[in-house]
Amino acid sequence: MRDAIERIRRDGYSTVLKELATRIPHISTNITPIFVSQQDIPVVIPNAVVTNAHDWESLFAGVKTITVNGCDDYQKELLDLSRFSELEELKIGAKCFNYVSHVRIVGLKRLRSIEIGENGLQNESSDSELVIQNCPSLVSLSISRNSFKGFRAMKLSELNALKTIGIRYHCFRKADLVVKDMRSLESISIGDGCFEDSRHTVIESVSLKKG
C-alpha cells in the first residue's frame, strides 16, 4: 500500500489506471496527471514502536497505537500529541522524554488508554505541566512511580468516559491538580508522595461511580 502511494507521489499518476485506460477503447489514454501529497491520501499505520527521537518525529499522523520503548534523546520542551487524530492507545516506557516540560494530549477523539512508565518526564521547570483534555473515549490513565515528579501542574478535563486513574508513588510531588468534567470515574488510586506540596486543587463536575 505504501509503495503504491509513493509511486503516485513520484510519478503524478497511477500506472494501473493508465494501463486500464489503454484497454478500454472509448477512454482516452491522454491522462492528465493528478498530483497528490501526504495530506491527500490518509496513511493509517496500526502500530508504531519508538526507540529514539527520530522515530518519534517520523511517526505518521494516522497511527493507532504508539509504544515508546526509548526516547531519552528527545530534547524539545513540548510533547504535543494532537496531530495523532487516529490514536487509540499510548504507551510510554521508562525513562523517556526527560527534557520535556509540557505534555499536551488534547482533542484525541479515539484515544482509549494512556500508560506512562516509571522514572520518565523528569523536567522540573516552574511552568511544567501535563494537560489531558477533550478525549471523550479515554477509559484508563496509568502513571508509574517517579514520573512527572517535578512537574508543577496536572490538568484533566472533558474526559467523561474515563473510568480509572492510577498514579503510583512520588509522582507530581509539587503539582497543582485540576480535575474537571469526568462523570464515569469508578476508581482513583494515588500513591504516597504524590501532590504532597500541591498549593492549588480544583475538582469540578466529577462523579465517582461504583464499579
PDB file of C-alpha atoms in Angstrom:
ATOM      1  CA  MET A   1       0.000   0.000   0.000  1.00  0.00           C
ATOM      2  CA  ARG A   2       2.732   2.449   0.956  1.00  0.00           C
ATOM      3  CA  ASP A   3       4.747   1.541  -2.173  1.00  0.00           C
ATOM      4  CA  ALA A   4       1.750   2.335  -4.362  1.00  0.00           C
ATOM      5  CA  ILE A   5       1.256   5.677  -2.635  1.00  0.00           C
ATOM      6  CA  GLU A   6       4.908   6.569  -3.069  1.00  0.00           C
ATOM      7  CA  ARG A   7       4.758   5.744  -6.810  1.00  0.00           C
ATOM      8  CA  ILE A   8       1.751   8.027  -7.237  1.00  0.00           C
ATOM      9  CA  ARG A   9       3.543  10.807  -5.391  1.00  0.00           C
ATOM     10  CA  ARG A  10       6.685  10.340  -7.515  1.00  0.00           C
ATOM     11  CA  ASP A  11       5.090   9.927 -10.974  1.00  0.00           C
ATOM     12  CA  GLY A  12       1.993  12.048 -10.516  1.00  0.00           C
ATOM     13  CA  TYR A  13      -0.386   9.329 -11.776  1.00  0.00           C
ATOM     14  CA  SER A  14      -1.348   5.706 -11.250  1.00  0.00           C
ATOM     15  CA  THR A  15       0.218   3.284 -13.758  1.00  0.00           C
ATOM     16  CA  VAL A  16      -2.592   0.811 -13.059  1.00  0.00           C
ATOM     17  CA  LEU A  17      -5.252   3.322 -14.089  1.00  0.00           C
ATOM     18  CA  LYS A  18      -3.291   4.313 -17.185  1.00  0.00           C
ATOM     19  CA  GLU A  19      -2.961   0.673 -18.269  1.00  0.00           C
ATOM     20  CA  LEU A  20      -6.684   0.150 -17.690  1.00  0.00           C
ATOM     21  CA  ALA A  21      -7.464   3.139 -19.894  1.00  0.00           C
ATOM     22  CA  THR A  22      -5.453   1.646 -22.796  1.00  0.00           C
ATOM     23  CA  ARG A  23      -7.633  -1.462 -22.711  1.00  0.00           C
ATOM     24  CA  ILE A  24     -10.921   0.407 -22.947  1.00  0.00           C
ATOM     25  CA  PRO A  25     -11.304   1.968 -26.435  1.00  0.00           C
ATOM     26  CA  HIS A  26     -13.653   4.812 -25.545  1.00  0.00           C
ATOM     27  CA  ILE A  27     -11.394   6.109 -22.745  1.00  0.00           C
ATOM     28  CA  SER A  28      -8.583   8.419 -23.797  1.00  0.00           C
ATOM     29  CA  THR A  29      -5.046   7.376 -22.880  1.00  0.00           C
ATOM     30  CA  ASN A  30      -4.095  11.011 -22.587  1.00  0.00           C
ATOM     31  CA  ILE A  31      -4.429  11.036 -18.825  1.00  0.00           C
ATOM     32  CA  THR A  32      -3.926  14.300 -17.024  1.00  0.00           C
ATOM     33  CA  PRO A  33      -1.577  13.694 -14.120  1.00  0.00           C
ATOM     34  CA  ILE A  34      -3.170  14.069 -10.686  1.00  0.00           C
ATOM     35  CA  PHE A  35      -0.599  15.166  -8.169  1.00  0.00           C
ATOM     36  CA  VAL A  36      -1.073  14.041  -4.624  1.00  0.00           C
ATOM     37  CA  SER A  37       0.527  14.872  -1.321  1.00  0.00           C
ATOM     38  CA  GLN A  38       0.646  13.157   2.050  1.00  0.00           C
ATOM     39  CA  GLN A  39      -2.361  15.235   3.090  1.00  0.00           C
ATOM     40  CA  ASP A  40      -4.395  13.959   0.110  1.00  0.00           C
ATOM     41  CA  ILE A  41      -4.011  10.277   0.982  1.00  0.00           C
ATOM     42  CA  PRO A  42      -4.524   9.346   4.650  1.00  0.00           C
ATOM     43  CA  VAL A  43      -1.976   6.770   5.747  1.00  0.00           C
ATOM     44  CA  VAL A  44      -3.081   4.605   8.669  1.00  0.00           C
ATOM     45  CA  ILE A  45      -0.402   2.560  10.434  1.00  0.00           C
ATOM     46  CA  PRO A  46      -1.874   0.186  13.064  1.00  0.00           C
ATOM     47  CA  ASN A  47       1.137   0.017  15.389  1.00  0.00           C
ATOM     48  CA  ALA A  48       4.307   2.055  15.806  1.00  0.00           C
ATOM     49  CA  VAL A  49       7.289   1.418  18.072  1.00  0.00           C
ATOM     50  CA  VAL A  50       9.548   4.332  19.001  1.00  0.00           C
ATOM     51  CA  THR A  51      13.146   3.890  20.182  1.00  0.00           C
ATOM     52  CA  ASN A  52      14.588   7.385  19.649  1.00  0.00           C
ATOM     53  CA  ALA A  53      13.727  10.987  18.787  1.00  0.00           C
ATOM     54  CA  HIS A  54      13.984  10.398  15.043  1.00  0.00           C
ATOM     55  CA  ASP A  55      11.382   7.632  15.270  1.00  0.00           C
ATOM     56  CA  TRP A  56       9.056   9.982  17.131  1.00  0.00           C
ATOM     57  CA  GLU A  57       9.432  12.826  14.653  1.00  0.00           C
ATOM     58  CA  SER A  58       8.830  10.420  11.743  1.00  0.00           C
ATOM     59  CA  LEU A  59       5.540   8.971  13.027  1.00  0.00           C
ATOM     60  CA  PHE A  60       2.557   9.130  10.674  1.00  0.00           C
ATOM     61  CA  ALA A  61      -0.363  11.175  11.955  1.00  0.00           C
ATOM     62  CA  GLY A  62      -2.700   8.196  11.310  1.00  0.00           C
ATOM     63  CA  VAL A  63      -1.015   5.785  13.730  1.00  0.00           C
ATOM     64  CA  LYS A  64      -3.399   3.867  16.023  1.00  0.00           C
ATOM     65  CA  THR A  65      -1.035   2.544  18.698  1.00  0.00           C
ATOM     66  CA  ILE A  66       2.199   4.156  19.858  1.00  0.00           C
ATOM     67  CA  THR A  67       4.653   2.267  22.044  1.00  0.00           C
ATOM     68  CA  VAL A  68       7.696   4.255  23.161  1.00  0.00           C
ATOM     69  CA  ASN A  69      10.482   1.924  24.292  1.00  0.00           C
ATOM     70  CA  GLY A  70      13.130   4.611  24.423  1.00  0.00           C
ATOM     71  CA  CYS A  71      13.321   8.322  23.728  1.00  0.00           C
ATOM     72  CA  ASP A  72      15.932   9.784  26.045  1.00  0.00           C
ATOM     73  CA  ASP A  73      17.423  11.822  23.181  1.00  0.00           C
ATOM     74  CA  TYR A  74      14.275  13.874  22.571  1.00  0.00           C
ATOM     75  CA  GLN A  75      15.310  17.371  23.635  1.00  0.00           C
ATOM     76  CA  LYS A  76      12.290  19.523  22.887  1.00  0.00           C
ATOM     77  CA  GLU A  77      10.325  21.037  25.753  1.00  0.00           C
ATOM     78  CA  LEU A  78       6.904  20.409  24.187  1.00  0.00           C
ATOM     79  CA  LEU A  79       5.432  16.956  23.592  1.00  0.00           C
ATOM     80  CA  ASP A  80       2.161  17.535  21.726  1.00  0.00           C
ATOM     81  CA  LEU A  81       0.150  14.524  20.569  1.00  0.00           C
ATOM     82  CA  SER A  82      -2.676  16.498  18.989  1.00  0.00           C
ATOM     83  CA  ARG A  83      -1.677  15.530  15.441  1.00  0.00           C
ATOM     84  CA  PHE A  84      -2.354  11.824  16.035  1.00  0.00           C
ATOM     85  CA  SER A  85      -6.077  12.012  15.278  1.00  0.00           C
ATOM     86  CA  GLU A  86      -6.495   8.199  14.933  1.00  0.00           C
ATOM     87  CA  LEU A  87      -4.588   7.290  18.103  1.00  0.00           C
ATOM     88  CA  GLU A  88      -6.302   4.700  20.298  1.00  0.00           C
ATOM     89  CA  GLU A  89      -3.540   3.563  22.671  1.00  0.00           C
ATOM     90  CA  LEU A  90      -0.452   5.320  24.036  1.00  0.00           C
ATOM     91  CA  LYS A  91       2.307   3.523  25.956  1.00  0.00           C
ATOM     92  CA  ILE A  92       5.412   5.416  27.068  1.00  0.00           C
ATOM     93  CA  GLY A  93       8.106   3.284  28.671  1.00  0.00           C
ATOM     94  CA  ALA A  94      10.532   4.008  31.490  1.00  0.00           C
ATOM     95  CA  LYS A  95      12.943   6.978  31.494  1.00  0.00           C
ATOM     96  CA  CYS A  96      11.536   8.654  28.391  1.00  0.00           C
ATOM     97  CA  PHE A  97      11.160  12.337  27.417  1.00  0.00           C
ATOM     98  CA  ASN A  98      13.120  13.693  30.358  1.00  0.00           C
ATOM     99  CA  TYR A  99      13.739  17.060  28.657  1.00  0.00           C
ATOM    100  CA  VAL A 100      10.011  17.674  28.102  1.00  0.00           C
ATOM    101  CA  SER A 101       8.287  20.250  30.315  1.00  0.00           C
ATOM    102  CA  HIS A 102       4.902  20.493  28.568  1.00  0.00           C
ATOM    103  CA  VAL A 103       2.811  17.461  27.611  1.00  0.00           C
ATOM    104  CA  ARG A 104      -0.404  18.073  25.679  1.00  0.00           C
ATOM    105  CA  ILE A 105      -2.862  15.255  24.909  1.00  0.00           C
ATOM    106  CA  VAL A 106      -5.812  17.242  23.617  1.00  0.00           C
ATOM    107  CA  GLY A 107      -8.719  16.555  21.276  1.00  0.00           C
ATOM    108  CA  LEU A 108      -7.958  12.896  20.536  1.00  0.00           C
ATOM    109  CA  LYS A 109     -11.436  11.504  19.931  1.00  0.00           C
ATOM    110  CA  ARG A 110     -10.401   7.832  19.605  1.00  0.00           C
ATOM    111  CA  LEU A 111      -7.850   7.585  22.397  1.00  0.00           C
ATOM    112  CA  ARG A 112      -8.844   4.899  24.912  1.00  0.00           C
ATOM    113  CA  SER A 113      -5.823   4.324  27.144  1.00  0.00           C
ATOM    114  CA  ILE A 114      -2.674   6.080  28.346  1.00  0.00           C
ATOM    115  CA  GLU A 115       0.133   4.234  30.159  1.00  0.00           C
ATOM    116  CA  ILE A 116       3.277   6.013  31.356  1.00  0.00           C
ATOM    117  CA  GLY A 117       6.268   4.032  32.641  1.00  0.00           C
ATOM    118  CA  GLU A 118       8.440   4.797  35.655  1.00  0.00           C
ATOM    119  CA  ASN A 119      11.107   7.484  36.055  1.00  0.00           C
ATOM    120  CA  GLY A 120      10.023   9.442  32.988  1.00  0.00           C
ATOM    121  CA  LEU A 121       9.408  13.098  32.261  1.00  0.00           C
ATOM    122  CA  GLN A 122      11.793  14.398  34.893  1.00  0.00           C
ATOM    123  CA  ASN A 123      11.832  18.075  33.897  1.00  0.00           C
ATOM    124  CA  GLU A 124      11.369  20.368  36.919  1.00  0.00           C
ATOM    125  CA  SER A 125      10.705  23.692  35.177  1.00  0.00           C
ATOM    126  CA  SER A 126       8.477  26.076  37.111  1.00  0.00           C
ATOM    127  CA  ASP A 127       5.840  26.032  34.338  1.00  0.00           C
ATOM    128  CA  SER A 128       5.944  22.301  33.558  1.00  0.00           C
ATOM    129  CA  GLU A 129       2.532  20.685  33.136  1.00  0.00           C
ATOM    130  CA  LEU A 130       0.607  17.676  31.889  1.00  0.00           C
ATOM    131  CA  VAL A 131      -2.636  18.543  30.092  1.00  0.00           C
ATOM    132  CA  ILE A 132      -5.127  15.844  29.052  1.00  0.00           C
ATOM    133  CA  GLN A 133      -8.287  17.398  27.674  1.00  0.00           C
ATOM    134  CA  ASN A 134     -11.257  16.633  25.421  1.00  0.00           C
ATOM    135  CA  CYS A 135     -10.537  12.944  24.872  1.00  0.00           C
ATOM    136  CA  PRO A 136     -14.106  11.589  25.025  1.00  0.00           C
ATOM    137  CA  SER A 137     -13.169   7.900  24.559  1.00  0.00           C
ATOM    138  CA  LEU A 138     -10.391   7.762  27.144  1.00  0.00           C
ATOM    139  CA  VAL A 139     -11.150   4.974  29.641  1.00  0.00           C
ATOM    140  CA  SER A 140      -7.919   4.464  31.600  1.00  0.00           C
ATOM    141  CA  LEU A 141      -4.936   6.537  32.713  1.00  0.00           C
ATOM    142  CA  SER A 142      -1.956   4.861  34.392  1.00  0.00           C
ATOM    143  CA  ILE A 143       1.255   6.562  35.565  1.00  0.00           C
ATOM    144  CA  SER A 144       4.100   4.582  37.159  1.00  0.00           C
ATOM    145  CA  ARG A 145       6.340   5.640  40.045  1.00  0.00           C
ATOM    146  CA  ASN A 146       8.599   8.694  39.934  1.00  0.00           C
ATOM    147  CA  SER A 147       7.247  10.016  36.649  1.00  0.00           C
ATOM    148  CA  PHE A 148       6.331  13.713  36.385  1.00  0.00           C
ATOM    149  CA  LYS A 149       7.726  14.062  39.901  1.00  0.00           C
ATOM    150  CA  GLY A 150       8.927  17.624  39.301  1.00  0.00           C
ATOM    151  CA  PHE A 151       6.002  18.801  37.187  1.00  0.00           C
ATOM    152  CA  ARG A 152       4.067  21.764  38.569  1.00  0.00           C
ATOM    153  CA  ALA A 153       0.575  21.052  37.221  1.00  0.00           C
ATOM    154  CA  MET A 154      -1.672  18.169  36.187  1.00  0.00           C
ATOM    155  CA  LYS A 155      -4.823  19.255  34.355  1.00  0.00           C
ATOM    156  CA  LEU A 156      -7.522  16.753  33.407  1.00  0.00           C
ATOM    157  CA  SER A 157     -10.783  17.915  31.818  1.00  0.00           C
ATOM    158  CA  GLU A 158     -13.554  16.821  29.460  1.00  0.00           C
ATOM    159  CA  LEU A 159     -12.818  13.133  29.969  1.00  0.00           C
ATOM    160  CA  ASN A 160     -16.334  11.864  30.522  1.00  0.00           C
ATOM    161  CA  ALA A 161     -15.569   8.230  29.600  1.00  0.00           C
ATOM    162  CA  LEU A 162     -12.618   7.945  31.983  1.00  0.00           C
ATOM    163  CA  LYS A 163     -13.163   5.086  34.445  1.00  0.00           C
ATOM    164  CA  THR A 164      -9.828   4.525  36.164  1.00  0.00           C
ATOM    165  CA  ILE A 165      -6.936   6.735  37.227  1.00  0.00           C
ATOM    166  CA  GLY A 166      -3.846   5.084  38.691  1.00  0.00           C
ATOM    167  CA  ILE A 167      -0.882   7.160  39.848  1.00  0.00           C
ATOM    168  CA  ARG A 168       1.952   5.339  41.627  1.00  0.00           C
ATOM    169  CA  TYR A 169       4.079   6.880  44.364  1.00  0.00           C
ATOM    170  CA  HIS A 170       6.257  10.004  44.112  1.00  0.00           C
ATOM    171  CA  CYS A 171       4.597  11.429  41.017  1.00  0.00           C
ATOM    172  CA  PHE A 172       3.620  15.115  40.744  1.00  0.00           C
ATOM    173  CA  ARG A 173       5.117  15.889  44.148  1.00  0.00           C
ATOM    174  CA  LYS A 174       4.830  19.674  43.693  1.00  0.00           C
ATOM    175  CA  ALA A 175       1.992  19.786  41.188  1.00  0.00           C
ATOM    176  CA  ASP A 176      -1.263  21.652  41.373  1.00  0.00           C
ATOM    177  CA  LEU A 177      -4.184  19.421  40.448  1.00  0.00           C
ATOM    178  CA  VAL A 178      -7.113  20.486  38.277  1.00  0.00           C
ATOM    179  CA  VAL A 179      -9.813  17.892  37.514  1.00  0.00           C
ATOM    180  CA  LYS A 180     -12.988  18.813  35.635  1.00  0.00           C
ATOM    181  CA  ASP A 181     -15.809  17.155  33.691  1.00  0.00           C
ATOM    182  CA  MET A 182     -15.360  13.465  34.454  1.00  0.00           C
ATOM    183  CA  ARG A 183     -18.647  11.666  35.027  1.00  0.00           C
ATOM    184  CA  SER A 184     -17.754   7.982  34.628  1.00  0.00           C
ATOM    185  CA  LEU A 185     -14.997   7.514  37.200  1.00  0.00           C
ATOM    186  CA  GLU A 186     -15.040   4.180  39.016  1.00  0.00           C
ATOM    187  CA  SER A 187     -11.680   4.250  40.792  1.00  0.00           C
ATOM    188  CA  ILE A 188      -8.845   6.617  41.655  1.00  0.00           C
ATOM    189  CA  SER A 189      -5.568   5.327  43.095  1.00  0.00           C
ATOM    190  CA  ILE A 190      -2.874   7.807  44.175  1.00  0.00           C
ATOM    191  CA  GLY A 191       0.358   6.601  45.769  1.00  0.00           C
ATOM    192  CA  ASP A 192       2.419   8.060  48.608  1.00  0.00           C
ATOM    193  CA  GLY A 193       4.297  11.274  47.937  1.00  0.00           C
ATOM    194  CA  CYS A 194       2.009  12.495  45.160  1.00  0.00           C
ATOM    195  CA  PHE A 195       0.792  16.106  45.310  1.00  0.00           C
ATOM    196  CA  GLU A 196       2.313  16.451  48.774  1.00  0.00           C
ATOM    197  CA  ASP A 197       3.447  20.032  48.079  1.00  0.00           C
ATOM    198  CA  SER A 198       0.457  20.987  45.944  1.00  0.00           C
ATOM    199  CA  ARG A 199      -0.693  24.549  46.513  1.00  0.00           C
ATOM    200  CA  HIS A 200      -3.875  24.530  44.454  1.00  0.00           C
ATOM    201  CA  THR A 201      -6.504  21.849  43.783  1.00  0.00           C
ATOM    202  CA  VAL A 202      -9.694  22.172  41.738  1.00  0.00           C
ATOM    203  CA  ILE A 203     -12.237  19.366  41.377  1.00  0.00           C
ATOM    204  CA  GLU A 204     -15.381  20.181  39.405  1.00  0.00           C
ATOM    205  CA  SER A 205     -18.132  18.126  37.738  1.00  0.00           C
ATOM    206  CA  VAL A 206     -16.660  14.816  38.812  1.00  0.00           C
ATOM    207  CA  SER A 207     -18.796  11.791  39.719  1.00  0.00           C
ATOM    208  CA  LEU A 208     -17.220   8.704  41.262  1.00  0.00           C
ATOM    209  CA  LYS A 209     -19.352   5.724  40.233  1.00  0.00           C
ATOM    210  CA  LYS A 210     -19.403   2.322  41.856  1.00  0.00           C
ATOM    211  CA  GLY A 211     -17.963  -0.441  39.703  1.00  0.00           C
TER     212      GLY A 211
END
